[in-house]
């Protein structure tokens, strides 16, 4: 009886090692599935989504500002104050944002345009108008066409 126990123990141990090696080789990324399931928050995090365009981001920003202004109006009405015109305030905020630029950002964009002109000159192409290109780049950064 004692001899059979040792044989069974060795056979089971060898079988478990073979099964573990096979399972490890069969799985591409054995630790990659830990925590995945129906209740996982980042189930589709591995899928690549295209980056939103500047126009989509600008529209989303405008919607969020509008929601903030509407919430402000609700609070003002709750305090008994006169509500403000949401669309006029939104236009004022977006225009103020469009006009004011950080001087450091403008300088950095100007440096990039100057570097682009240097590359164009080396390639034998005519240089670009620096101020026009700076304004165009700043508009693109703000999400305007």
PDB file of C-alpha atoms in Angstrom:
ATOM      1  CA  UNK A   1       0.000   0.000   0.000  1.00  0.00           C
ATOM      2  CA  UNK A   2       2.848   2.378   0.807  1.00  0.00           C
ATOM      3  CA  UNK A   3       4.483   1.702  -2.573  1.00  0.00           C
ATOM      4  CA  UNK A   4       1.261   2.508  -4.469  1.00  0.00           C
ATOM      5  CA  UNK A   5       0.932   5.842  -2.641  1.00  0.00           C
ATOM      6  CA  UNK A   6       4.375   6.984  -3.810  1.00  0.00           C
ATOM      7  CA  UNK A   7       3.639   5.932  -7.407  1.00  0.00           C
ATOM      8  CA  UNK A   8       0.263   7.750  -7.440  1.00  0.00           C
ATOM      9  CA  UNK A   9       1.836  10.839  -5.886  1.00  0.00           C
ATOM     10  CA  UNK A  10       4.600  10.987  -8.501  1.00  0.00           C
ATOM     11  CA  UNK A  11       2.201  10.380 -11.412  1.00  0.00           C
ATOM     12  CA  UNK A  12      -0.204  13.099 -10.209  1.00  0.00           C
ATOM     13  CA  UNK A  13       2.677  15.514  -9.651  1.00  0.00           C
ATOM     14  CA  UNK A  14       4.112  14.902 -13.134  1.00  0.00           C
ATOM     15  CA  UNK A  15       0.626  15.247 -14.655  1.00  0.00           C
ATOM     16  CA  UNK A  16       0.079  18.562 -12.843  1.00  0.00           C
ATOM     17  CA  UNK A  17       3.433  19.918 -14.031  1.00  0.00           C
ATOM     18  CA  UNK A  18       2.693  18.894 -17.635  1.00  0.00           C
ATOM     19  CA  UNK A  19      -0.801  20.473 -17.432  1.00  0.00           C
ATOM     20  CA  UNK A  20       0.642  23.697 -15.972  1.00  0.00           C
ATOM     21  CA  UNK A  21       3.261  23.950 -18.716  1.00  0.00           C
ATOM     22  CA  UNK A  22       0.633  23.276 -21.396  1.00  0.00           C
ATOM     23  CA  UNK A  23      -1.736  25.904 -19.927  1.00  0.00           C
ATOM     24  CA  UNK A  24       1.073  28.451 -19.729  1.00  0.00           C
ATOM     25  CA  UNK A  25       2.060  27.905 -23.340  1.00  0.00           C
ATOM     26  CA  UNK A  26      -1.538  27.817 -24.576  1.00  0.00           C
ATOM     27  CA  UNK A  27      -2.361  31.212 -23.089  1.00  0.00           C
ATOM     28  CA  UNK A  28      -0.783  34.134 -24.938  1.00  0.00           C
ATOM     29  CA  UNK A  29      -0.854  36.470 -21.970  1.00  0.00           C
ATOM     30  CA  UNK A  30      -1.907  34.571 -18.837  1.00  0.00           C
ATOM     31  CA  UNK A  31      -1.833  37.647 -16.585  1.00  0.00           C
ATOM     32  CA  UNK A  32      -3.569  39.919 -19.081  1.00  0.00           C
ATOM     33  CA  UNK A  33      -7.016  38.516 -18.339  1.00  0.00           C
ATOM     34  CA  UNK A  34      -6.876  38.937 -14.574  1.00  0.00           C
ATOM     35  CA  UNK A  35      -9.618  41.296 -13.455  1.00  0.00           C
ATOM     36  CA  UNK A  36     -11.490  41.136 -16.749  1.00  0.00           C
ATOM     37  CA  UNK A  37     -15.137  40.238 -16.874  1.00  0.00           C
ATOM     38  CA  UNK A  38     -18.646  41.550 -17.169  1.00  0.00           C
ATOM     39  CA  UNK A  39     -18.224  44.094 -14.382  1.00  0.00           C
ATOM     40  CA  UNK A  40     -14.838  45.424 -15.451  1.00  0.00           C
ATOM     41  CA  UNK A  41     -14.682  49.179 -16.018  1.00  0.00           C
ATOM     42  CA  UNK A  42     -11.980  49.157 -18.695  1.00  0.00           C
ATOM     43  CA  UNK A  43     -13.137  46.160 -20.674  1.00  0.00           C
ATOM     44  CA  UNK A  44     -12.620  47.865 -24.036  1.00  0.00           C
ATOM     45  CA  UNK A  45      -9.469  49.778 -23.111  1.00  0.00           C
ATOM     46  CA  UNK A  46      -7.439  47.683 -25.524  1.00  0.00           C
ATOM     47  CA  UNK A  47      -9.492  48.891 -28.509  1.00  0.00           C
ATOM     48  CA  UNK A  48      -8.005  51.821 -30.360  1.00  0.00           C
ATOM     49  CA  UNK A  49     -10.322  54.751 -30.824  1.00  0.00           C
ATOM     50  CA  UNK A  50      -9.558  57.567 -33.232  1.00  0.00           C
ATOM     51  CA  UNK A  51      -8.616  60.833 -31.563  1.00  0.00           C
ATOM     52  CA  UNK A  52     -11.440  63.364 -31.621  1.00  0.00           C
ATOM     53  CA  UNK A  53     -11.043  66.179 -34.111  1.00  0.00           C
ATOM     54  CA  UNK A  54     -10.618  69.790 -33.098  1.00  0.00           C
ATOM     55  CA  UNK A  55     -14.162  70.576 -34.215  1.00  0.00           C
ATOM     56  CA  UNK A  56     -15.594  67.814 -32.018  1.00  0.00           C
ATOM     57  CA  UNK A  57     -13.565  69.036 -29.059  1.00  0.00           C
ATOM     58  CA  UNK A  58     -14.676  72.630 -29.638  1.00  0.00           C
ATOM     59  CA  UNK A  59     -18.342  71.602 -29.806  1.00  0.00           C
ATOM     60  CA  UNK A  60     -17.973  69.550 -26.630  1.00  0.00           C
ATOM     61  CA  UNK A  61     -16.280  72.478 -24.873  1.00  0.00           C
ATOM     62  CA  UNK A  62     -19.075  74.813 -25.974  1.00  0.00           C
ATOM     63  CA  UNK A  63     -21.739  72.403 -24.701  1.00  0.00           C
ATOM     64  CA  UNK A  64     -20.020  72.119 -21.317  1.00  0.00           C
ATOM     65  CA  UNK A  65     -19.711  75.897 -20.971  1.00  0.00           C
ATOM     66  CA  UNK A  66     -23.387  76.242 -21.867  1.00  0.00           C
ATOM     67  CA  UNK A  67     -24.312  73.684 -19.183  1.00  0.00           C
ATOM     68  CA  UNK A  68     -22.209  75.578 -16.629  1.00  0.00           C
ATOM     69  CA  UNK A  69     -23.949  78.848 -17.499  1.00  0.00           C
ATOM     70  CA  UNK A  70     -27.383  77.237 -17.265  1.00  0.00           C
ATOM     71  CA  UNK A  71     -26.504  75.827 -13.849  1.00  0.00           C
ATOM     72  CA  UNK A  72     -25.328  79.282 -12.794  1.00  0.00           C
ATOM     73  CA  UNK A  73     -28.698  80.689 -13.896  1.00  0.00           C
ATOM     74  CA  UNK A  74     -30.531  78.095 -11.803  1.00  0.00           C
ATOM     75  CA  UNK A  75     -28.478  79.083  -8.747  1.00  0.00           C
ATOM     76  CA  UNK A  76     -29.075  82.796  -9.435  1.00  0.00           C
ATOM     77  CA  UNK A  77     -32.820  82.204  -9.753  1.00  0.00           C
ATOM     78  CA  UNK A  78     -32.757  80.245  -6.490  1.00  0.00           C
ATOM     79  CA  UNK A  79     -31.179  83.255  -4.757  1.00  0.00           C
ATOM     80  CA  UNK A  80     -33.733  85.604  -6.287  1.00  0.00           C
ATOM     81  CA  UNK A  81     -31.282  87.291  -8.665  1.00  0.00           C
ATOM     82  CA  UNK A  82     -31.920  88.156 -12.277  1.00  0.00           C
ATOM     83  CA  UNK A  83     -30.784  85.330 -14.649  1.00  0.00           C
ATOM     84  CA  UNK A  84     -28.253  86.161 -17.363  1.00  0.00           C
ATOM     85  CA  UNK A  85     -28.605  85.500 -21.086  1.00  0.00           C
ATOM     86  CA  UNK A  86     -26.825  82.179 -21.573  1.00  0.00           C
ATOM     87  CA  UNK A  87     -26.127  82.552 -25.295  1.00  0.00           C
ATOM     88  CA  UNK A  88     -24.770  86.092 -24.973  1.00  0.00           C
ATOM     89  CA  UNK A  89     -22.516  85.103 -22.069  1.00  0.00           C
ATOM     90  CA  UNK A  90     -21.352  82.034 -24.002  1.00  0.00           C
ATOM     91  CA  UNK A  91     -20.475  84.169 -27.025  1.00  0.00           C
ATOM     92  CA  UNK A  92     -18.619  86.634 -24.796  1.00  0.00           C
ATOM     93  CA  UNK A  93     -16.621  83.865 -23.094  1.00  0.00           C
ATOM     94  CA  UNK A  94     -15.718  82.144 -26.356  1.00  0.00           C
ATOM     95  CA  UNK A  95     -14.679  85.440 -27.960  1.00  0.00           C
ATOM     96  CA  UNK A  96     -12.568  86.394 -24.942  1.00  0.00           C
ATOM     97  CA  UNK A  97     -10.898  82.999 -25.120  1.00  0.00           C
ATOM     98  CA  UNK A  98     -10.262  83.376 -28.856  1.00  0.00           C
ATOM     99  CA  UNK A  99      -8.648  86.797 -28.481  1.00  0.00           C
ATOM    100  CA  UNK A 100      -6.367  86.170 -25.503  1.00  0.00           C
ATOM    101  CA  UNK A 101      -3.293  84.014 -26.125  1.00  0.00           C
ATOM    102  CA  UNK A 102      -0.583  83.062 -23.737  1.00  0.00           C
ATOM    103  CA  UNK A 103       2.571  84.958 -24.767  1.00  0.00           C
ATOM    104  CA  UNK A 104       4.681  81.864 -24.156  1.00  0.00           C
ATOM    105  CA  UNK A 105       2.478  79.842 -26.483  1.00  0.00           C
ATOM    106  CA  UNK A 106       2.663  82.519 -29.182  1.00  0.00           C
ATOM    107  CA  UNK A 107       6.459  82.609 -28.893  1.00  0.00           C
ATOM    108  CA  UNK A 108       6.677  78.827 -29.115  1.00  0.00           C
ATOM    109  CA  UNK A 109       4.424  78.699 -32.174  1.00  0.00           C
ATOM    110  CA  UNK A 110       6.451  81.497 -33.797  1.00  0.00           C
ATOM    111  CA  UNK A 111       9.656  79.491 -33.174  1.00  0.00           C
ATOM    112  CA  UNK A 112       8.052  76.471 -34.821  1.00  0.00           C
ATOM    113  CA  UNK A 113       7.037  78.528 -37.861  1.00  0.00           C
ATOM    114  CA  UNK A 114      10.560  79.976 -38.143  1.00  0.00           C
ATOM    115  CA  UNK A 115      11.990  76.445 -37.975  1.00  0.00           C
ATOM    116  CA  UNK A 116       9.502  75.324 -40.638  1.00  0.00           C
ATOM    117  CA  UNK A 117      10.628  78.219 -42.844  1.00  0.00           C
ATOM    118  CA  UNK A 118      14.253  77.185 -42.384  1.00  0.00           C
ATOM    119  CA  UNK A 119      13.388  73.636 -43.501  1.00  0.00           C
ATOM    120  CA  UNK A 120      11.472  75.016 -46.478  1.00  0.00           C
ATOM    121  CA  UNK A 121      14.440  77.214 -47.432  1.00  0.00           C
ATOM    122  CA  UNK A 122      16.778  74.197 -47.321  1.00  0.00           C
ATOM    123  CA  UNK A 123      14.342  72.303 -49.554  1.00  0.00           C
ATOM    124  CA  UNK A 124      14.261  75.194 -52.025  1.00  0.00           C
ATOM    125  CA  UNK A 125      10.653  76.169 -51.277  1.00  0.00           C
ATOM    126  CA  UNK A 126       9.504  79.758 -50.721  1.00  0.00           C
ATOM    127  CA  UNK A 127       9.183  80.851 -47.079  1.00  0.00           C
ATOM    128  CA  UNK A 128       5.808  81.234 -45.404  1.00  0.00           C
ATOM    129  CA  UNK A 129       4.482  84.472 -43.904  1.00  0.00           C
ATOM    130  CA  UNK A 130       5.409  84.034 -40.234  1.00  0.00           C
ATOM    131  CA  UNK A 131       2.588  86.080 -38.685  1.00  0.00           C
ATOM    132  CA  UNK A 132      -0.059  84.509 -40.893  1.00  0.00           C
ATOM    133  CA  UNK A 133       1.182  81.011 -40.067  1.00  0.00           C
ATOM    134  CA  UNK A 134       1.295  81.815 -36.329  1.00  0.00           C
ATOM    135  CA  UNK A 135      -2.324  83.034 -36.435  1.00  0.00           C
ATOM    136  CA  UNK A 136      -3.364  79.963 -38.433  1.00  0.00           C
ATOM    137  CA  UNK A 137      -1.643  77.593 -35.981  1.00  0.00           C
ATOM    138  CA  UNK A 138      -3.230  79.309 -32.995  1.00  0.00           C
ATOM    139  CA  UNK A 139      -6.675  79.037 -34.608  1.00  0.00           C
ATOM    140  CA  UNK A 140      -6.069  75.321 -35.222  1.00  0.00           C
ATOM    141  CA  UNK A 141      -5.054  74.836 -31.593  1.00  0.00           C
ATOM    142  CA  UNK A 142      -8.318  76.427 -30.487  1.00  0.00           C
ATOM    143  CA  UNK A 143     -10.319  74.090 -32.690  1.00  0.00           C
ATOM    144  CA  UNK A 144     -11.304  76.612 -35.324  1.00  0.00           C
ATOM    145  CA  UNK A 145     -10.978  75.726 -39.019  1.00  0.00           C
TER     146      UNK A 145
END
